[in-house]
Coordinates of C-alpha atoms and ligand atoms in Angstrom, one line a residue:
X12 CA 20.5 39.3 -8.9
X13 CA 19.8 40.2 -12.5
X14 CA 20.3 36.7 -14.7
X15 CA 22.7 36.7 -17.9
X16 CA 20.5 35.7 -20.8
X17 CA 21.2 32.4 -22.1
X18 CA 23.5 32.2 -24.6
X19 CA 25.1 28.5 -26.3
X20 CA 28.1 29.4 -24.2
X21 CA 26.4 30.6 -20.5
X22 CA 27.1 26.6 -19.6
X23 CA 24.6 26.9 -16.9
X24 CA 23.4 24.0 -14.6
X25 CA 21.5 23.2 -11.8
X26 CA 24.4 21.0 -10.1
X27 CA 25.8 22.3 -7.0
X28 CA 28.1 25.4 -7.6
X29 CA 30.1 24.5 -5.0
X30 CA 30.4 20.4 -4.6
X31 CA 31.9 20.4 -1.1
X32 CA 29.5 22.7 0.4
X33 CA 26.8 20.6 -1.0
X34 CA 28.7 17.8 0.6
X35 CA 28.6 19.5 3.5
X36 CA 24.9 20.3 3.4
X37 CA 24.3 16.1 1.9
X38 CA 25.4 14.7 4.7
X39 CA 23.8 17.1 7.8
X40 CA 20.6 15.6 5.9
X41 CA 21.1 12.0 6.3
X42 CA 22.4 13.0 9.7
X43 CA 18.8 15.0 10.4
X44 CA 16.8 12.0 9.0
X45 CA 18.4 9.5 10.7
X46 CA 18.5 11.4 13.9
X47 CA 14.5 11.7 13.7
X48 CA 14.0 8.4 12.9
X49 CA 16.2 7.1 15.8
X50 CA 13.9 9.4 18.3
X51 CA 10.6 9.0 17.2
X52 CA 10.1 6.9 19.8
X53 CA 9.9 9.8 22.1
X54 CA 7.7 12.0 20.0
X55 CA 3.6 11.7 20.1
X56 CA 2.6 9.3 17.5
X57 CA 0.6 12.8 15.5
X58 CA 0.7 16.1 16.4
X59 CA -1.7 18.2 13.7
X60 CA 0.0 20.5 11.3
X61 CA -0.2 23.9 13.4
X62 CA -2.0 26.6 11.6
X63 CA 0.7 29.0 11.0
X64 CA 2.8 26.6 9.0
X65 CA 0.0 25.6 6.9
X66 CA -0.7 28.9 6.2
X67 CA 3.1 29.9 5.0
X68 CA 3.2 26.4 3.3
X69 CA 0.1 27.3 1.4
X70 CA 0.6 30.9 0.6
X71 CA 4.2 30.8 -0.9
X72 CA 4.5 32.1 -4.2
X73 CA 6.2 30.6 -7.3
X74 CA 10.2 31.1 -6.5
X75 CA 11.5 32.3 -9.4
X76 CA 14.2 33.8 -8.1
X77 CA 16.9 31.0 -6.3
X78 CA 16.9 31.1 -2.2
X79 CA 19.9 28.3 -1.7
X80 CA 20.1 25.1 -1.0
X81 CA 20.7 25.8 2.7
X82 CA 17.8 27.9 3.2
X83 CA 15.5 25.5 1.8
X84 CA 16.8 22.2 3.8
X85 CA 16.5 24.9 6.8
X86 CA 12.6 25.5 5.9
X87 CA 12.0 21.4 5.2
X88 CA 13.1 21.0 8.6
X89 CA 11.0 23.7 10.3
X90 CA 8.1 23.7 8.6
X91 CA 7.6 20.0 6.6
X92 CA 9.4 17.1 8.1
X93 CA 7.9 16.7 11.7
X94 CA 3.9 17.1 10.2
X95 CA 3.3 13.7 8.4
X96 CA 0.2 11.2 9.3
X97 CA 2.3 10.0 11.6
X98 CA 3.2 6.4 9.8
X99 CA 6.4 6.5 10.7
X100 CA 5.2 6.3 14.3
X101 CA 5.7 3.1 16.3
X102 CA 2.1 3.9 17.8
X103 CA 0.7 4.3 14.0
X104 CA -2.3 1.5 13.6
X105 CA -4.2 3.0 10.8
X106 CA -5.8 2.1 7.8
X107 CA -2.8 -0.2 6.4
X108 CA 0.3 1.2 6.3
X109 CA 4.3 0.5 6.6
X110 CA 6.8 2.9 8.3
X111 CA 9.6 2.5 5.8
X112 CA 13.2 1.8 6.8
X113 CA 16.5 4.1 7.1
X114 CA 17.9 1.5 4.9
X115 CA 15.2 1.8 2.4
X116 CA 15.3 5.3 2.9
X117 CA 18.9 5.2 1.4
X118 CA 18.2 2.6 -1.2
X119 CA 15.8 5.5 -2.8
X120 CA 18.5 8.4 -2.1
X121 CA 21.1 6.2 -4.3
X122 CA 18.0 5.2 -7.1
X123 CA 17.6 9.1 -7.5
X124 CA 21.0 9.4 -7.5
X125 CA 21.3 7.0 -10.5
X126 CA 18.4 8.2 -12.2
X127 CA 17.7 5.4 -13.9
X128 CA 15.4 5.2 -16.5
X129 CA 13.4 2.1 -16.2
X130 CA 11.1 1.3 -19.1
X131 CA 13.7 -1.7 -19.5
X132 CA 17.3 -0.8 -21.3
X133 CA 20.3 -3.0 -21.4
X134 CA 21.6 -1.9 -18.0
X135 CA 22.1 -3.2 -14.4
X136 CA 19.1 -1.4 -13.0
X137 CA 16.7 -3.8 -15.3
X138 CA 18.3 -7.0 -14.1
X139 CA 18.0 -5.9 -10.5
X140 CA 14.0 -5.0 -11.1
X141 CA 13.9 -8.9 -13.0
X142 CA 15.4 -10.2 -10.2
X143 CA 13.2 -8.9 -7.7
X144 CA 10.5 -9.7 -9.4
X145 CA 11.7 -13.8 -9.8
X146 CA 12.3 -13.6 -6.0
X147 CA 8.8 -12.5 -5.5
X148 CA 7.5 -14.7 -7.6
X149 CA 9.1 -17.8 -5.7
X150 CA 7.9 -16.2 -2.5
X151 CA 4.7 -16.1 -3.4
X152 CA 4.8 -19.5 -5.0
X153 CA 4.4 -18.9 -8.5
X154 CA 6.6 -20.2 -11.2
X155 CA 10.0 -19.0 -12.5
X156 CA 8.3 -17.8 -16.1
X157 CA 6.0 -15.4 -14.6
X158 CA 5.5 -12.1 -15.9
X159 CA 5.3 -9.3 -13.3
X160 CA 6.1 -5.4 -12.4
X161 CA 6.7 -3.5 -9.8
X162 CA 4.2 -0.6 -9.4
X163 CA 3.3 2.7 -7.2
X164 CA 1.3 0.6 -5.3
X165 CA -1.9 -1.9 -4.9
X166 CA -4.3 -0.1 -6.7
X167 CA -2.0 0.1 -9.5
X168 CA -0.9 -3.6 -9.2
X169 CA -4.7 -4.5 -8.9
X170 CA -5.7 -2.5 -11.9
X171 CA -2.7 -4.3 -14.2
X172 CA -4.2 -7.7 -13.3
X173 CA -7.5 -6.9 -14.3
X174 CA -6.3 -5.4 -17.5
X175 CA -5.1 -8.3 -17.9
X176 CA -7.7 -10.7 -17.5
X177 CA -10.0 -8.0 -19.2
X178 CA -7.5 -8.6 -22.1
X179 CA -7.0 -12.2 -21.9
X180 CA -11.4 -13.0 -21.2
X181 CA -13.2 -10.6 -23.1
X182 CA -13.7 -13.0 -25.8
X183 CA -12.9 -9.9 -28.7
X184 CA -10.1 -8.0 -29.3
X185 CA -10.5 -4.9 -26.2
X186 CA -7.2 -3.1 -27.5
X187 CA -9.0 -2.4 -30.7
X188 CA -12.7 -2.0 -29.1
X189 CA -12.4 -1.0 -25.9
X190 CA -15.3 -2.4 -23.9
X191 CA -17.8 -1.7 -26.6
X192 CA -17.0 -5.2 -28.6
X193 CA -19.3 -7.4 -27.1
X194 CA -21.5 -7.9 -23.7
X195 CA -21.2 -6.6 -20.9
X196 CA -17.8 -7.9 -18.9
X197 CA -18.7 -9.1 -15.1
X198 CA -16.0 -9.4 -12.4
X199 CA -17.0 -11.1 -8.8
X200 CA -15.5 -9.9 -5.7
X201 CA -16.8 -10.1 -1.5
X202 CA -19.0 -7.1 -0.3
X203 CA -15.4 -6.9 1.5
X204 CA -13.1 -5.7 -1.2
X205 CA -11.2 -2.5 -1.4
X206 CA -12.3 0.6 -3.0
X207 CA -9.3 -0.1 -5.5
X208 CA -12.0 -2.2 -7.6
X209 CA -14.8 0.4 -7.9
X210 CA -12.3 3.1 -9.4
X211 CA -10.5 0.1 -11.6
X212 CA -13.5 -0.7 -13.3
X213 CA -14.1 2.5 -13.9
X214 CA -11.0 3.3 -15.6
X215 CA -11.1 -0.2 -17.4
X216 CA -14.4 1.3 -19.2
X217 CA -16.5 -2.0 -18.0
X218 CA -18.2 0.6 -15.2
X219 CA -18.6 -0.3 -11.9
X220 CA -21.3 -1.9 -12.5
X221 CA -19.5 -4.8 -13.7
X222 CA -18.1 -5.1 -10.1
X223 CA -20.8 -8.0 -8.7
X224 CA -20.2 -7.6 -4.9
X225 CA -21.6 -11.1 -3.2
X226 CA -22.3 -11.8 0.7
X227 CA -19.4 -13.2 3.0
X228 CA -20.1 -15.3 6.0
X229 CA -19.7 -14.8 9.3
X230 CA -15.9 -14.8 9.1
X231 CA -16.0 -12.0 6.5
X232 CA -15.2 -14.2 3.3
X233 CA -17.1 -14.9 0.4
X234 CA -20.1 -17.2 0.3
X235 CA -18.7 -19.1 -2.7
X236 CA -22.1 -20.8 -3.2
X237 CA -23.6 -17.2 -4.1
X238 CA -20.5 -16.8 -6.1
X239 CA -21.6 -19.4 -8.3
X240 CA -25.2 -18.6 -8.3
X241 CA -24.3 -15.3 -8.9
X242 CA -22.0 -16.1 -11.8
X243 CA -24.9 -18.5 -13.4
X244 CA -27.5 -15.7 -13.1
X245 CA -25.0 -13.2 -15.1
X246 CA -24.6 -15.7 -17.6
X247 CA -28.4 -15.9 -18.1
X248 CA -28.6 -12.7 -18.4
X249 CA -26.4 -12.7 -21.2
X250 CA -23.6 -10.8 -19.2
X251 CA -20.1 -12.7 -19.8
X252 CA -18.1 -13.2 -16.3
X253 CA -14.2 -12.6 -17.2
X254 CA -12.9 -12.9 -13.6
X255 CA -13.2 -13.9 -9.8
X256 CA -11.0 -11.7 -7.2
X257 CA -10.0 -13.5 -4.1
X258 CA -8.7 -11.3 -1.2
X259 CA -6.2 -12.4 1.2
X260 CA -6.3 -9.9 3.8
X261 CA -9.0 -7.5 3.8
X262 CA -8.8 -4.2 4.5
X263 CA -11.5 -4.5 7.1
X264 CA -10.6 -7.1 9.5
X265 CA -8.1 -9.0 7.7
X266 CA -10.0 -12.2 5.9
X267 CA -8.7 -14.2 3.7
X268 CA -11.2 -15.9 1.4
X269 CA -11.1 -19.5 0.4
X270 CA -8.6 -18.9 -2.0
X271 CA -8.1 -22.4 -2.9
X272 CA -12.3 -22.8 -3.7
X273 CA -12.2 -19.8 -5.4
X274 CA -9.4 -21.5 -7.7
X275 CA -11.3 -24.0 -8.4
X276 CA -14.1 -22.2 -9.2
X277 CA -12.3 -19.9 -11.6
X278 CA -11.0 -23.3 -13.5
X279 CA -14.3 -24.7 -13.6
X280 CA -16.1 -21.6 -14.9
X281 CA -12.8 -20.2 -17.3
X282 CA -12.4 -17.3 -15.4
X283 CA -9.4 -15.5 -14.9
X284 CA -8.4 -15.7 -11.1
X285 CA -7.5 -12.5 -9.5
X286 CA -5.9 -12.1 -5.8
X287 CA -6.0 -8.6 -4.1
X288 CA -2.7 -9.4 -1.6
X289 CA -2.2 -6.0 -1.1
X290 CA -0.9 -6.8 2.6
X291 CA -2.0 -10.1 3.6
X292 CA 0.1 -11.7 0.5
X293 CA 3.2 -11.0 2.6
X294 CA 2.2 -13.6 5.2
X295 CA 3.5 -16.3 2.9
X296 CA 6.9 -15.2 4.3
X297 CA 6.0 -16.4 7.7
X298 CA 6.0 -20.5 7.4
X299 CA 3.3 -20.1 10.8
X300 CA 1.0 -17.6 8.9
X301 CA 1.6 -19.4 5.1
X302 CA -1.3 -21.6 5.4
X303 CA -3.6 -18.1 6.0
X304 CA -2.9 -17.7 2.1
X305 CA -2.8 -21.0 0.8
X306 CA -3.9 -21.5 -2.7
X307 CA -2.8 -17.3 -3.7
X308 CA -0.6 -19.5 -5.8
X309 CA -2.9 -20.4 -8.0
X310 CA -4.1 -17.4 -9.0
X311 CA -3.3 -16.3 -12.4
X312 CA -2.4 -12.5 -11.4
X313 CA -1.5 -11.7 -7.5
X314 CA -1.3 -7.9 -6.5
X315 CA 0.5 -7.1 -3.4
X316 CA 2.6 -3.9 -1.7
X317 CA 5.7 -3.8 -0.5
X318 CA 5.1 -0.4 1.5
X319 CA 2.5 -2.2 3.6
X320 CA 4.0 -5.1 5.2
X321 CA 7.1 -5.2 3.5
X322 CA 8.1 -2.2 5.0
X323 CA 9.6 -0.3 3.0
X324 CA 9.2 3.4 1.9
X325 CA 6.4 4.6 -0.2
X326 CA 6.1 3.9 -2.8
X327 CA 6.2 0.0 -4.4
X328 CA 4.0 -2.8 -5.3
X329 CA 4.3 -5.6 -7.2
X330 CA 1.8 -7.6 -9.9
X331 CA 2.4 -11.6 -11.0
X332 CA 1.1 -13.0 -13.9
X333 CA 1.3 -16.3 -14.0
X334 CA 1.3 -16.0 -18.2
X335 CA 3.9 -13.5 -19.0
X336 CA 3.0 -13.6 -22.6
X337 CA -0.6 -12.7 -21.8
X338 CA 0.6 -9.7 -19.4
X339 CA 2.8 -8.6 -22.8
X340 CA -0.3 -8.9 -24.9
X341 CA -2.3 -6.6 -23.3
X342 CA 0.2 -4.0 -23.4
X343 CA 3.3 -4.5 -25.8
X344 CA 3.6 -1.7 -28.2
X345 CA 6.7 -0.8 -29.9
X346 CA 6.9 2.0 -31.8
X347 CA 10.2 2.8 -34.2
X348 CA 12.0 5.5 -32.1
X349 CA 11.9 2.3 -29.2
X350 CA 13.1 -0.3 -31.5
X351 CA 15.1 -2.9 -30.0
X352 CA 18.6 -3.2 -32.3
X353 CA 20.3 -6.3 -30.7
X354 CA 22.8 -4.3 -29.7
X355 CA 23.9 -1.3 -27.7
X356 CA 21.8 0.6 -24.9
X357 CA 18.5 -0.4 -26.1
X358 CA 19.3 -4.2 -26.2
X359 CA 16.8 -6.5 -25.6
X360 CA 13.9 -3.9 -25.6
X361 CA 11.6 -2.1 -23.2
X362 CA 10.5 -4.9 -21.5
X363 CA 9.2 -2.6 -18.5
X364 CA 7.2 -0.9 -20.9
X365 CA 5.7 -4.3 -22.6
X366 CA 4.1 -5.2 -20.0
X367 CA 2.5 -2.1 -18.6
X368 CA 1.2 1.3 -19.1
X369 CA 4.3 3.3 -18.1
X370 CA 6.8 4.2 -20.3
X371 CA 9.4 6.0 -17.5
X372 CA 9.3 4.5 -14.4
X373 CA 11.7 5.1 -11.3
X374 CA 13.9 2.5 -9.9
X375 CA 12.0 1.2 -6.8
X376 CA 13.5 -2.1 -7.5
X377 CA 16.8 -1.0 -5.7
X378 CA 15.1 -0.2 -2.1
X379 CA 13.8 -3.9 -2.8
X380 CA 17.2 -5.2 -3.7
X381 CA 19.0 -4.0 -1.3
X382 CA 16.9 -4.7 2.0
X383 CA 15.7 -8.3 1.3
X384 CA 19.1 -9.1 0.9
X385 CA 20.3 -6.7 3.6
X386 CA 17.7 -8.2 5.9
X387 CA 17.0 -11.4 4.6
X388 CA 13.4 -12.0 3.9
X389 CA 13.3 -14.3 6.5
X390 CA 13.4 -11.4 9.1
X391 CA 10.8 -9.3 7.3
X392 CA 8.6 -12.6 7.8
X393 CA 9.9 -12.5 11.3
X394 CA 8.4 -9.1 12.2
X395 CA 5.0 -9.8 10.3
X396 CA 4.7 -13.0 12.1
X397 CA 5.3 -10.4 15.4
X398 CA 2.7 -8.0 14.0
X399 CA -0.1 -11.0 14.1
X400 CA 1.0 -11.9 18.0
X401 CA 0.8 -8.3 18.5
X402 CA -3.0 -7.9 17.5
X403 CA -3.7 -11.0 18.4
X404 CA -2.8 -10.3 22.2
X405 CA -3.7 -6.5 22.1
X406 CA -7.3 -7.8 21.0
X407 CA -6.9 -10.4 24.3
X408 CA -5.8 -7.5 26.4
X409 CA -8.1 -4.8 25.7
X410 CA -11.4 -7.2 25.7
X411 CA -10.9 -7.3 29.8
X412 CA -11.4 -3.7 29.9
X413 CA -15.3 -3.4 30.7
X414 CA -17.6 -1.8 28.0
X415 CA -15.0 -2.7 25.0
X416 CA -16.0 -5.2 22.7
X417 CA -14.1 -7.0 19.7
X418 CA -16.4 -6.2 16.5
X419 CA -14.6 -9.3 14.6
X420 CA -12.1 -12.3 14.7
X421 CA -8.8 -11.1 14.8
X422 CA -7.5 -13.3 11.3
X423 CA -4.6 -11.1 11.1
X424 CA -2.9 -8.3 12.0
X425 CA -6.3 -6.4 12.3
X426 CA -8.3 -6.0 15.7
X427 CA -11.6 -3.9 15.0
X428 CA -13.0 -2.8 19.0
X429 CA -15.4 -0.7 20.0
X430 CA -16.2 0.8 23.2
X431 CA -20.5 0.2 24.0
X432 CA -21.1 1.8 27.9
X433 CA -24.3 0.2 29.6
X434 CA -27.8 1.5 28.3
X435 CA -25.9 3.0 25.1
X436 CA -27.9 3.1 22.4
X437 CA -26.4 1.4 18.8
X438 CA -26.4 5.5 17.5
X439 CA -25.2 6.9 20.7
X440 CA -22.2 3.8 20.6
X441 CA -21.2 5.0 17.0
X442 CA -21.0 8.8 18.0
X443 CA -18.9 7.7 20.9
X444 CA -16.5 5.9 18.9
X445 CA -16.2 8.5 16.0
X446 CA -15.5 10.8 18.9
X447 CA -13.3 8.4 20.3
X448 CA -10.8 7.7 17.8
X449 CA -10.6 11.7 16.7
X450 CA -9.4 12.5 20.5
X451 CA -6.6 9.3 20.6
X452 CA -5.5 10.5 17.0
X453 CA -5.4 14.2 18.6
X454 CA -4.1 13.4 22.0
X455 CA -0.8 12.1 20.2
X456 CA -1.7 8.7 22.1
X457 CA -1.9 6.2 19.1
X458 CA -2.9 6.6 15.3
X459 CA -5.5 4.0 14.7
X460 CA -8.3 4.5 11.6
X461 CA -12.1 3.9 11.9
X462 CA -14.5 1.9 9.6
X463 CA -17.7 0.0 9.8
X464 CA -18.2 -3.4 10.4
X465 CA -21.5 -4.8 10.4
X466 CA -23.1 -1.4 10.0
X467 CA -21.5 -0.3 13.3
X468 CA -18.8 2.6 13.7
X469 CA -15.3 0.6 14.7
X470 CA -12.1 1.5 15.7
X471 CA -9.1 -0.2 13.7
X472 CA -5.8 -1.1 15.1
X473 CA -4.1 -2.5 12.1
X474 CA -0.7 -3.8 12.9
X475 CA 1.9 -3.4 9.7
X476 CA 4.5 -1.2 11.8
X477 CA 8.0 -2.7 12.1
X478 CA 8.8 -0.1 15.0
X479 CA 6.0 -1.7 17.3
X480 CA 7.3 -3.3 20.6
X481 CA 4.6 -4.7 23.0
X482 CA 5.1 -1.7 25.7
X483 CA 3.9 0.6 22.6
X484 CA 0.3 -1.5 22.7
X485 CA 0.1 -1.3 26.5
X486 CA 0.3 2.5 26.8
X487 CA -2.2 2.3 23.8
X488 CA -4.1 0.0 25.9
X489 CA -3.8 2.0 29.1
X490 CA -4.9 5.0 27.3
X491 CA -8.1 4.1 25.4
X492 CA -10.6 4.0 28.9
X493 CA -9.5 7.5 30.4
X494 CA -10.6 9.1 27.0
X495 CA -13.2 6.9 26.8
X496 CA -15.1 7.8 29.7
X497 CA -14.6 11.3 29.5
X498 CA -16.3 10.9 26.1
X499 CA -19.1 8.8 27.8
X500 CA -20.2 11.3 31.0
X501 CA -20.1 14.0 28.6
X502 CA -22.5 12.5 26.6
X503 CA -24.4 11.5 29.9
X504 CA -24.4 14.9 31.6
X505 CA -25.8 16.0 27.9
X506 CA -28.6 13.6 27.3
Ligands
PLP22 C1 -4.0 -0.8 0.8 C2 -4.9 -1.7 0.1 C3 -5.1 -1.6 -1.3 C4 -4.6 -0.4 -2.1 O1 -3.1 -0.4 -2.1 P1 -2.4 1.0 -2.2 O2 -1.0 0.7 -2.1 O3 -2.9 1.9 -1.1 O4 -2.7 1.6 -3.6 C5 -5.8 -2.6 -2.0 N1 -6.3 -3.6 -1.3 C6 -6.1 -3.8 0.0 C7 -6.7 -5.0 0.7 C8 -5.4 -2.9 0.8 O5 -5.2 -3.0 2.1

């Protein structure tokens, strides 16, 4: 179909040409979705994108030329929607992540739909993100005149806390200088922490070789006497420390370091106090599991998701600073074209924008909004508090199978297991396992993740899945030995 050329008068537009068809077309997709997500159930927790749709996924051309609305929902269906990772799944146990909710789902569809435009304006979209942001705050137990922003997620929430501190510790002025004002900045964190830190360092321009990792104990939290050592031989050195970062859950096994000694440590030493909450901050919603986290509150900046154990969809985060003004500091900037006139659509400024390095941001605040009052938060504490029970007697229930062993303490929602046959070698046990979890991923059986603990190849079933019901962890359970052995007298009949 030849194009006219554009003129001032052509009036063209990419809304619908037709508005009921569209309709038509809007609502057979929420039908579709919500249809999937009622079965999935019934479908294998991952089935591997087949190789023929990768390839016609992969290959396609630019479209410059339009193929209809219809046509493409008709191809999303076919050849996009059933080949995720499988988080959706009520058997998905893997690394650490949420499934998302229908009503979440719809929250997003209706933030898209507003288009809001959220560096902060005078409009109803930035109260709702200021309100979600005071209710997390109180959740988490910090005060009413923190600072805070939602984010993409916990690496980003993590990395605005520590440009924080970077800002507030340095000792010179880092906005001017960068890191190249003074000696070098340390931060302290357990050998346990997330990967987030390495590539936040790296972007803060302190290199990761300001990241001090020190020992945990037995439990898998920091030795807070090497902390201190550590932090005195730094200091010696002529290094200057800026910040501590506590983790309440770790990705691992789900520790929680001494929060409230690392507090204390912090105060004593003048060191901004970091917490990396990214899923185990939610378990203040639980009044059982509270005590877990206790002393997050003190922390001066707390990083946590809300698509892990919040459960909702991809993607949203949230960072409190206990000092708002010191979160504005390191990043208010206000150029003319932005200049807040006391009136009219700009009123009260870009408050979004002051306190972060975004300038447009979407409105996740809405999927927030809507399902903790929806819900109530109390029920989202409800099913973490499930989650815990869940790993807790999972862990119980596959230790009386013979030849599996539980690699750590189940703290949280995390049980780390490994399968060691009779006369196994520690080598021959890890190629098992790696083996192992590759052929319950591909079987469709469960979607657990691997890791090491202890320098030994484990298999992680990390519980922050809303759709889990017990009977999903028995036919997990069930499962694991049949695949297990086949692995184990193949390797026999190979040796
Ligand atoms: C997942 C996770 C992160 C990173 O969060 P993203 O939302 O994936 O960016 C950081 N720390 C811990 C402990 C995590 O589990």
């Amino acid at each position: 179909m030849p194009q006219t050329p554009p003129t001032a008068r052509t009036d063209a537009t990419l809304d619908p040409d037709d508005w009921n068809e569209f309709r038509v077309l809007a609502h057979r997709m929420v039908d579709d979705s919500l249809e999937f997500l009622r079965t999935l159930p019934d479908r294998p927790a991952w089935t591997p994108l087949p190789a023929d749709v990768r390839a016609a996924l992969a290959s396609e051309r630019v479209p410059h030329e339009p193929q209809g609305e219809a046509p493409v929902y008709e191809e999303f269906l076919a050849r996009v929607l059933p080949w995720s990772n499988g988080s959706r799944s009520p058997q998905f146990f893997g690394w650490v992540q949420g499934n998302g909710t229908p009503l979440g789902m719809m929250a997003d569809m209706l933030a898209s739909g507003m288009n809001a435009h959220m560096a902060g304006f005078n409009d109803a979209p930035r109260v709702v993100e200021e309100r979600v942001i005071g209710w997390l705050a109180e959740l988490m137990g910090f005060p009413a005149t923190s600072g805070g922003l939602l984010m993409s997620g916990g690496t980003m929430a993590n990395y605005l806390g520590l440009a924080v501190a970077r800002h507030a510790k340095a000792g010179y002025d880092v906005r001017t200088h960068g890191a190249l004002g003074g000696p070098r900045l340390t931060v302290y964190a357990s050998t346990e922490i997330h990967s987030w830190a390495h590539k936040c360092l790296e972007l803060l321009g302190l290199g990761h070789a300001s990241l001090r990792r020190v020992a945990v104990d037995d439990d898998f939290r920091i030795d807070v006497a090497a902390l201190r050592a550590t932090i005195a031989a730094d200091r010696a050195a002529g290094l200057r420390p800026i910040c501590i970062i506590g983790t309440a859950g770790t990705v691992n096994s789900g520790a929680t370091d001494d929060l409230g000694a690392l507090a204390d440590l912090a105060a004593d030493e003048d060191l901004w106090f970091h917490v990396d909450g990214a899923f185990g901050a939610l378990a203040r919603l639980s009044p059982t599991l509270a005590p877990v986290v206790h002393g997050m509150e003190r922390a001066d900046s707390l990083a946590f998701d809300l698509h892990k154990w919040g459960f909702l969809p991809f993607e949203i985060a949230c960072v409190l600073v206990r000092d708002a003004e010191a979160q504005r500091a390191a990043f208010s900037l206000t150029p003319s074209y932005l200049r807040d006139e006391g009136r009219g659509v700009i009123a009260g400024g870009l408050t979004f924008a002051d306190r972060g390095p975004e300038l447009t941001r979407g409105f996740k605040a809405l999927k927030a909004w809507m399902s903790f009052k929806a819900h109530g938060v109390d029920a989202i504490g409800a099913v973490i508090e499930q989650n815990v029970m869940q790993a807790r007697a999972f862990a119980e229930r596959i230790a009386q199978v013979p030849s599996v062993e539980i690699s750590a303490p189940v703290a949280l929602n995390i049980a780390v297991w490994r399968w060691v046959p009779r006369g196994f070698s520690d080598a021959q046990c890890d190629a098992l396992n790696r083996e192992l979890l590759l052929r319950i991923q591909e079987s469709g059986l469960a979607v657990p993740s691997g890791s090491m603990v202890k320098g030994r190849y484990v298999i992680r079933t990390c519980i922050t899945n809303h759709r889990t019901r017990w009977q999903d962890l028995e036919r997990f359970a069930d499962g694991i030995a049949p695949l297990a052995q086949a692995i184990e007298a193949e390797m026999r009949a190979g040796s």
